Short mmCIF file of C-alpha atoms and ligand atoms in Angstrom, two decimals:
data_model
loop_
_atom_site.label_atom_id
_atom_site.label_comp_id
_atom_site.label_asym_id
_atom_site.label_seq_id
_atom_site.Cartn_x
_atom_site.Cartn_y
_atom_site.Cartn_z
CA MET X 40 64.26 61.23 38.62
CA ASP X 41 62.58 63.60 36.15
CA LYS X 42 64.03 66.83 37.55
CA LYS X 43 67.22 67.70 35.69
CA ILE X 44 68.95 71.05 36.05
CA VAL X 45 72.15 71.25 34.04
CA MET X 46 75.28 73.32 34.82
CA PHE X 47 75.58 74.95 31.40
CA TYR X 48 73.36 75.66 28.39
CA PRO X 49 74.53 77.52 25.27
CA TYR X 50 72.59 80.67 24.42
CA VAL X 51 71.82 81.00 20.69
CA ASN X 52 68.96 83.21 19.55
CA GLU X 53 66.89 83.08 16.36
CA ARG X 54 68.65 86.16 15.03
CA ALA X 55 71.93 84.21 15.07
CA VAL X 56 70.30 81.40 13.09
CA GLU X 57 69.01 83.90 10.50
CA LEU X 58 72.32 85.72 10.16
CA VAL X 59 74.26 82.49 9.74
CA ALA X 60 71.87 81.38 6.99
CA GLU X 61 72.28 84.76 5.32
CA THR X 62 76.06 84.51 5.48
CA LEU X 63 76.11 80.93 4.22
CA ARG X 64 74.01 82.01 1.23
CA SER X 65 76.31 84.94 0.49
CA ARG X 66 79.57 84.73 -1.39
CA TRP X 67 81.71 85.50 1.63
CA ILE X 68 82.03 83.03 4.51
CA GLY X 69 85.68 83.52 5.48
CA GLU X 70 87.04 86.50 7.42
CA GLY X 71 85.28 89.51 5.98
CA PRO X 72 82.71 92.24 6.61
CA LYS X 73 80.83 90.35 9.35
CA VAL X 74 83.97 89.97 11.43
CA ARG X 75 84.67 93.69 11.09
CA LYS X 76 81.09 94.54 12.02
CA PHE X 77 81.22 92.21 15.03
CA GLU X 78 84.45 93.78 16.28
CA ASP X 79 83.04 97.30 15.95
CA ALA X 80 79.82 96.30 17.72
CA LEU X 81 81.79 94.77 20.61
CA CYS X 82 83.92 97.90 21.07
CA LYS X 83 80.79 100.02 21.14
CA LYS X 84 78.85 97.72 23.46
CA PHE X 85 81.58 97.08 26.04
CA GLY X 86 83.83 100.11 25.69
CA PHE X 87 86.88 98.17 24.49
CA PRO X 88 89.53 100.40 22.88
CA TYR X 89 90.42 97.84 20.15
CA THR X 90 89.08 94.34 19.56
CA VAL X 91 90.52 91.60 17.37
CA ALA X 92 88.23 88.59 16.75
CA LEU X 93 89.88 85.17 16.72
CA ASN X 94 88.96 81.50 16.46
CA SER X 95 89.31 80.86 20.21
CA GLY X 96 90.23 82.36 23.55
CA THR X 97 93.21 80.02 23.71
CA SER X 98 94.47 81.52 20.43
CA ALA X 99 94.06 85.00 21.92
CA LEU X 100 96.31 84.09 24.86
CA ARG X 101 98.94 82.52 22.62
CA LEU X 102 98.91 85.60 20.38
CA ALA X 103 99.24 87.91 23.40
CA LEU X 104 102.20 85.88 24.70
CA ALA X 105 103.86 85.93 21.28
CA MET X 106 103.32 89.69 20.99
CA THR X 107 104.84 90.10 24.46
CA GLY X 108 107.91 88.27 23.22
CA VAL X 109 107.53 85.34 25.61
CA GLY X 110 109.76 82.55 24.32
CA PRO X 111 111.91 79.60 25.35
CA LYS X 112 113.10 79.69 28.99
CA ASP X 113 110.99 82.74 29.84
CA GLU X 114 108.67 82.58 32.84
CA VAL X 115 105.07 83.71 33.17
CA ILE X 116 103.52 84.12 36.60
CA THR X 117 100.01 82.72 36.50
CA THR X 118 97.31 80.93 38.47
CA ALA X 119 96.85 77.16 38.62
CA MET X 120 93.14 77.45 39.48
CA THR X 121 91.79 77.75 35.97
CA CYS X 122 90.98 76.04 32.71
CA THR X 123 94.03 74.27 31.31
CA ALA X 124 93.64 76.60 28.27
CA THR X 125 94.96 79.50 30.37
CA ASN X 126 98.32 77.86 30.77
CA THR X 127 98.86 75.58 27.75
CA PRO X 128 99.65 78.63 25.53
CA ILE X 129 102.63 79.34 27.81
CA LEU X 130 103.94 75.86 27.00
CA GLU X 131 103.19 76.41 23.31
CA GLN X 132 105.63 79.33 23.47
CA PHE X 133 108.17 76.97 25.14
CA ALA X 134 108.03 79.09 28.29
CA THR X 135 107.45 78.08 31.92
CA PRO X 136 104.34 78.79 33.97
CA VAL X 137 105.17 79.84 37.54
CA PHE X 138 102.14 79.36 39.75
CA ALA X 139 101.20 81.94 42.37
CA ASP X 140 98.67 81.22 45.09
CA VAL X 141 94.99 82.20 44.98
CA GLN X 142 92.72 84.10 47.36
CA TYR X 143 90.47 81.64 49.17
CA HIS X 144 87.43 83.95 49.00
CA THR X 145 87.57 84.81 45.28
CA GLY X 146 89.56 82.05 43.56
CA ASN X 147 91.65 84.79 41.92
CA ILE X 148 95.44 85.13 41.90
CA ASP X 149 96.73 86.62 45.17
CA PRO X 150 98.78 89.77 44.41
CA ASN X 151 100.67 89.23 47.67
CA ASP X 152 102.10 85.98 46.35
CA ILE X 153 103.45 87.31 43.04
CA GLU X 154 106.46 89.52 43.68
CA HIS X 155 108.73 86.97 45.41
CA ARG X 156 108.32 84.68 42.38
CA ILE X 157 109.70 87.23 39.90
CA THR X 158 113.09 86.35 38.43
CA ARG X 159 115.28 87.72 35.64
CA ARG X 160 113.37 85.45 33.26
CA THR X 161 109.87 86.65 34.17
CA LYS X 162 108.17 88.35 31.22
CA ALA X 163 104.50 88.54 32.11
CA ILE X 164 101.80 88.12 34.72
CA MET X 165 98.65 86.33 33.68
CA CYS X 166 95.49 86.57 35.75
CA VAL X 167 92.08 84.92 35.49
CA HIS X 168 88.91 86.61 36.69
CA TRP X 169 87.42 83.50 38.25
CA ALA X 170 83.66 83.21 37.69
CA GLY X 171 83.85 86.69 36.13
CA TYR X 172 84.83 88.54 39.32
CA PRO X 173 87.76 90.86 38.57
CA CYS X 174 91.17 90.29 40.16
CA ASP X 175 92.88 93.00 42.22
CA MET X 176 94.06 94.79 39.08
CA ASN X 177 95.54 97.87 40.78
CA GLU X 178 97.89 95.71 42.84
CA ILE X 179 98.77 93.48 39.87
CA LEU X 180 99.43 96.43 37.56
CA ASP X 181 101.61 98.10 40.23
CA ILE X 182 103.79 95.01 40.52
CA ALA X 183 104.01 94.72 36.74
CA ALA X 184 105.02 98.39 36.39
CA ARG X 185 107.70 98.06 39.09
CA HIS X 186 109.28 95.07 37.35
CA ASN X 187 108.59 96.03 33.75
CA LEU X 188 106.28 93.08 33.10
CA THR X 189 103.30 92.76 30.76
CA VAL X 190 99.90 91.91 32.20
CA ILE X 191 97.69 89.52 30.24
CA GLU X 192 94.16 89.06 31.53
CA ASP X 193 92.25 85.84 30.90
CA GLY X 194 88.75 87.33 30.87
CA ALA X 195 87.09 84.15 29.58
CA HIS X 196 84.57 84.33 32.45
CA ALA X 197 84.44 88.10 32.64
CA LEU X 198 82.60 89.55 29.64
CA GLY X 199 80.60 92.52 30.95
CA ALA X 200 82.61 92.79 34.18
CA SER X 201 84.00 96.12 35.40
CA TYR X 202 86.72 97.35 37.71
CA ASN X 203 86.95 100.87 39.15
CA GLY X 204 84.21 101.95 36.77
CA GLY X 205 85.99 100.74 33.60
CA PRO X 206 85.20 97.59 31.62
CA ILE X 207 87.42 94.52 31.85
CA GLY X 208 89.03 94.59 28.42
CA SER X 209 90.19 98.20 28.73
CA ILE X 210 92.68 97.96 31.63
CA SER X 211 95.74 95.87 30.69
CA HIS X 212 97.71 95.76 27.45
CA PHE X 213 96.08 92.42 26.61
CA THR X 214 92.75 90.93 27.61
CA MET X 215 91.30 87.71 26.27
CA PHE X 216 87.63 86.78 26.09
CA SER X 217 86.31 83.39 25.07
CA LEU X 218 83.26 82.96 22.84
CA GLN X 219 83.24 79.19 23.24
CA ALA X 220 79.91 77.33 23.30
CA ILE X 221 78.92 77.88 26.93
CA LYS X 222 80.35 81.33 27.61
CA GLN X 223 78.02 84.34 28.12
CA LEU X 224 78.32 85.25 24.43
CA THR X 225 79.04 82.44 22.00
CA THR X 226 80.07 82.17 18.35
CA GLY X 227 80.20 78.36 18.58
CA ASP X 228 83.91 78.70 19.12
CA GLY X 229 85.75 81.99 19.09
CA GLY X 230 87.77 84.45 21.09
CA LEU X 231 88.67 88.09 21.39
CA LEU X 232 91.88 89.89 22.11
CA THR X 233 91.34 93.45 23.29
CA VAL X 234 94.33 95.82 23.28
CA LEU X 235 94.95 99.42 24.25
CA THR X 236 97.06 100.83 21.41
CA GLU X 237 96.78 101.14 17.66
CA GLU X 238 100.23 99.52 17.30
CA HIS X 239 99.07 96.41 19.16
CA TYR X 240 95.83 96.42 17.21
CA ASP X 241 97.64 96.43 13.86
CA GLU X 242 100.09 93.77 14.99
CA ALA X 243 97.33 91.50 16.36
CA ARG X 244 95.37 91.87 13.12
CA ARG X 245 98.40 90.92 11.08
CA ARG X 246 99.53 88.06 13.25
CA ARG X 247 96.12 86.44 13.43
CA TRP X 248 96.54 85.78 9.70
CA PHE X 249 100.11 84.68 8.94
CA GLY X 250 101.53 88.16 9.54
CA ILE X 251 99.64 89.73 6.63
CA ASP X 252 97.48 92.85 6.88
CA ARG X 253 94.50 91.95 4.71
CA ARG X 254 93.20 95.49 4.64
CA LYS X 255 96.37 97.17 3.46
CA ARG X 256 97.49 94.93 0.58
CA ARG X 257 96.22 95.46 -2.96
CA VAL X 258 95.54 92.90 -5.71
CA ARG X 259 98.01 93.05 -8.62
CA LEU X 260 97.28 92.64 -12.30
CA ASP X 261 98.24 88.95 -12.10
CA GLY X 262 95.75 88.36 -9.26
CA TYR X 263 98.26 88.11 -6.42
CA ALA X 264 97.97 90.50 -3.45
CA PRO X 265 101.53 91.09 -2.29
CA TRP X 266 102.55 91.67 1.32
CA PRO X 267 106.11 91.54 2.62
CA GLN X 268 105.96 88.99 5.42
CA THR X 269 108.44 90.15 8.04
CA GLU X 270 106.96 88.45 11.10
CA VAL X 271 105.57 85.02 11.88
CA GLY X 272 101.84 84.94 12.35
CA PHE X 273 99.21 82.33 13.09
CA LYS X 274 96.01 81.07 11.47
CA TYR X 275 93.80 82.41 14.25
CA HIS X 276 91.25 84.71 12.61
CA MET X 277 87.50 84.45 13.13
CA ASN X 278 85.36 83.74 10.04
CA ASP X 279 82.11 85.43 8.97
CA ILE X 280 80.01 82.39 9.91
CA SER X 281 81.11 82.61 13.56
CA ALA X 282 80.82 86.41 13.52
CA SER X 283 77.22 86.05 12.32
CA ILE X 284 76.38 83.87 15.33
CA GLY X 285 78.03 86.49 17.52
CA LEU X 286 76.20 89.43 15.91
CA GLY X 287 72.86 87.68 16.44
CA ASN X 288 73.53 86.80 20.07
CA LEU X 289 74.99 90.22 20.78
CA GLU X 290 71.52 91.71 20.29
CA ASP X 291 70.49 90.00 23.54
CA ILE X 292 73.67 90.65 25.53
CA ASP X 293 72.15 93.17 27.92
CA TRP X 294 69.51 90.66 28.94
CA ILE X 295 72.02 87.75 29.00
CA ILE X 296 74.19 89.56 31.53
CA ALA X 297 71.36 91.19 33.51
CA ARG X 298 69.62 87.82 33.94
CA ARG X 299 72.86 86.28 35.22
CA HIS X 300 73.21 89.12 37.74
CA GLU X 301 69.62 88.55 38.82
CA ILE X 302 70.15 84.81 39.43
CA VAL X 303 73.38 85.48 41.31
CA ALA X 304 71.66 88.08 43.52
CA ARG X 305 68.92 85.57 44.31
CA TYR X 306 71.44 82.80 45.13
CA ARG X 307 73.50 85.10 47.35
CA HIS X 308 70.45 86.35 49.23
CA ALA X 309 69.04 82.86 49.78
CA LEU X 310 72.29 81.03 50.60
CA VAL X 311 74.13 83.53 52.82
CA ASP X 312 72.84 82.03 56.07
CA VAL X 313 72.93 78.35 55.13
CA PRO X 314 75.12 76.37 57.56
CA GLY X 315 78.09 74.85 55.71
CA VAL X 316 77.99 77.41 52.86
CA ARG X 317 80.50 80.22 52.53
CA LEU X 318 79.87 82.75 49.76
CA PHE X 319 82.71 84.44 47.87
CA ILE X 320 83.40 88.08 48.70
CA ARG X 321 82.17 90.98 46.57
CA GLU X 322 83.66 94.45 46.77
CA ALA X 323 81.98 97.69 45.74
CA ASP X 324 84.77 98.73 43.36
CA ARG X 325 84.04 95.99 40.81
CA THR X 326 81.22 94.02 39.18
CA SER X 327 81.33 90.43 38.02
CA GLY X 328 80.55 89.02 34.58
CA ASP X 329 78.82 86.23 36.52
CA TRP X 330 79.71 83.31 34.31
CA LEU X 331 79.89 80.84 37.21
CA PHE X 332 78.39 80.80 40.67
CA THR X 333 81.13 79.37 42.86
CA MET X 334 81.01 79.04 46.66
CA HIS X 335 82.66 77.00 49.37
CA VAL X 336 80.82 74.14 51.03
CA GLU X 337 81.70 71.88 53.94
CA ARG X 338 81.74 68.13 53.29
CA ARG X 339 81.76 68.67 49.52
CA GLY X 340 81.40 64.99 48.67
CA ASP X 341 78.14 64.83 50.62
CA PHE X 342 76.98 68.09 49.02
CA CYS X 343 77.61 66.80 45.49
CA ARG X 344 75.86 63.49 46.21
CA MET X 345 72.81 65.27 47.64
CA MET X 346 72.56 67.66 44.65
CA ARG X 347 73.04 64.87 42.14
CA ASP X 348 70.36 62.74 43.86
CA LYS X 349 67.98 65.69 43.52
CA GLY X 350 68.73 66.13 39.81
CA VAL X 351 70.92 69.23 40.00
CA GLU X 352 74.33 69.22 38.34
CA VAL X 353 77.19 70.81 40.27
CA SER X 354 80.84 70.95 39.28
CA VAL X 355 84.32 72.03 40.33
CA CYS X 356 84.65 72.95 36.60
CA HIS X 357 88.44 72.83 36.64
CA ILE X 358 91.17 71.21 38.73
CA ARG X 359 94.36 72.98 39.66
CA ASN X 360 96.56 72.90 36.58
CA ASP X 361 99.71 71.86 38.43
CA GLU X 362 98.05 68.44 38.86
CA HIS X 363 98.54 67.86 35.13
CA PRO X 364 101.90 66.25 34.36
CA ILE X 365 102.56 68.70 31.49
CA PHE X 366 102.83 71.51 34.06
CA GLY X 367 105.43 69.67 36.10
CA GLY X 368 103.38 68.11 38.89
CA ARG X 369 101.70 69.28 42.06
CA ARG X 370 103.32 72.26 43.82
CA ASP X 371 103.68 72.37 47.59
CA ASP X 372 103.85 76.16 48.01
CA LEU X 373 100.22 77.09 47.33
CA PRO X 374 98.55 76.84 50.76
CA ASN X 375 95.39 78.80 49.91
CA LEU X 376 94.87 76.71 46.81
CA ASP X 377 95.28 73.55 48.91
CA ARG X 378 92.37 74.75 51.02
CA TYR X 379 90.36 76.14 48.11
CA GLU X 380 90.41 72.97 46.05
CA GLN X 381 88.86 70.99 48.92
CA THR X 382 85.73 73.11 49.30
CA HIS X 383 84.90 75.10 46.14
CA ILE X 384 81.91 74.08 44.04
CA SER X 385 79.85 75.76 41.31
CA ILE X 386 76.08 75.44 40.92
CA PRO X 387 74.01 75.97 37.73
CA LEU X 388 74.11 79.47 36.23
CA HIS X 389 72.93 80.07 32.66
CA ASN X 390 70.25 81.80 30.60
CA HIS X 391 67.96 78.80 30.30
CA LEU X 392 67.30 78.64 34.06
CA THR X 393 63.74 79.63 34.96
CA ASP X 394 62.88 81.34 38.25
CA GLU X 395 61.39 78.01 39.29
CA ASP X 396 64.70 76.22 38.55
CA VAL X 397 66.58 78.77 40.65
CA GLU X 398 64.20 78.33 43.59
CA TYR X 399 64.53 74.55 43.29
CA VAL X 400 68.34 74.73 43.44
CA ILE X 401 68.07 76.98 46.51
CA GLU X 402 65.55 74.67 48.17
CA CYS X 403 67.86 71.67 47.67
CA ILE X 404 70.79 73.49 49.29
CA ARG X 405 68.73 74.94 52.14
CA GLY X 406 67.48 71.42 52.88
CA GLY X 407 71.01 70.52 53.98
CA TRP X 408 73.34 67.61 53.16
C1 LIG Y 581 86.78 78.90 28.26
C2 LIG Y 581 88.09 79.26 28.88
C3 LIG Y 581 89.28 79.35 28.14
C4 LIG Y 581 89.41 78.85 26.74
O1 LIG Y 581 88.71 79.55 25.83
P1 LIG Y 581 88.48 78.91 24.38
O2 LIG Y 581 87.69 79.93 23.66
O3 LIG Y 581 87.73 77.61 24.58
O4 LIG Y 581 89.80 78.67 23.78
C5 LIG Y 581 90.41 79.83 28.77
N1 LIG Y 581 90.40 80.21 30.05
C6 LIG Y 581 89.29 80.10 30.81
C7 LIG Y 581 89.35 80.55 32.23
C8 LIG Y 581 88.11 79.60 30.25
O5 LIG Y 581 87.02 79.47 31.01
#
């Protein structure tokens, strides 16, 4: 079999290579001017109010939980249908994830299954925009407002997505983006926390680096730069090497996202009438970041075997998190997820796919299984 179409392929342009070399040859490779420049460029490009660059998306979620005051015995309502990295930060804060059901036709958390799970211990609602398609944010924010809860969005799939005309990353108090190797925009590894207020921005900047504001302290005569540490922070900042990769790749971001939209439009057009395929829904009030192309298929085992035999990778990408023992074992009150996990599958979507590759994938599926 010589045909091989992979699920994921990192996008790194020549500009990123040049900028990294430049940074490595400079005096400053830690957190410095490149990180600042990257953050400013992201705010401008995507319309984020404030952006704090970190070493991973997982770190961004942990920082958001810590800033929300989530601690031992607190509960966070979340989705099980996601990367384990969505929910491990809840455990890192010694809190308990409470899983709400998903919508079968989007893979996103179902707002109708949240409210009855709220208790006195609930502090936050976490949602994941599966494949980059935004959750029902109006409904989620309404529930949060009624119960005085904080909303934290896991936007790892959703860079470039919008909801009601505004960018994801400008809606809730906290939104995380991942810049891990295979995400739309990569810095090798990295993450962003976008926030809405200057207070949160200052706090996030301090707490990504031990609780010290690097910009505000001044070096003393004896060489030490004092800062009264009054809060516990992390070692979560991005460095200038990663930021250089990001600044290079960011120059192509319009094309990166537009090309993904184009492939998704082609898939949806060509697969809508295929027997045994059910496409996810798309509503006019939001646009997807199109990180994954997920759909439902009948007889998934047969589908996967057929695609693999024809040299096309397909993947469920993640399994429901409650299956992992650390999250307490499989729940029996998530009926939509029970159905979803049997039939969902993702097919290749990345910026190294040629038009010919896309047509080949379509041809394989239209041939049946
Ligand atoms: C990639 C991903 C993460 C983790 O991001 P990192 O940058 O690897 O820490 C979290 N949640 C989801 C949904 C992801 O896809």
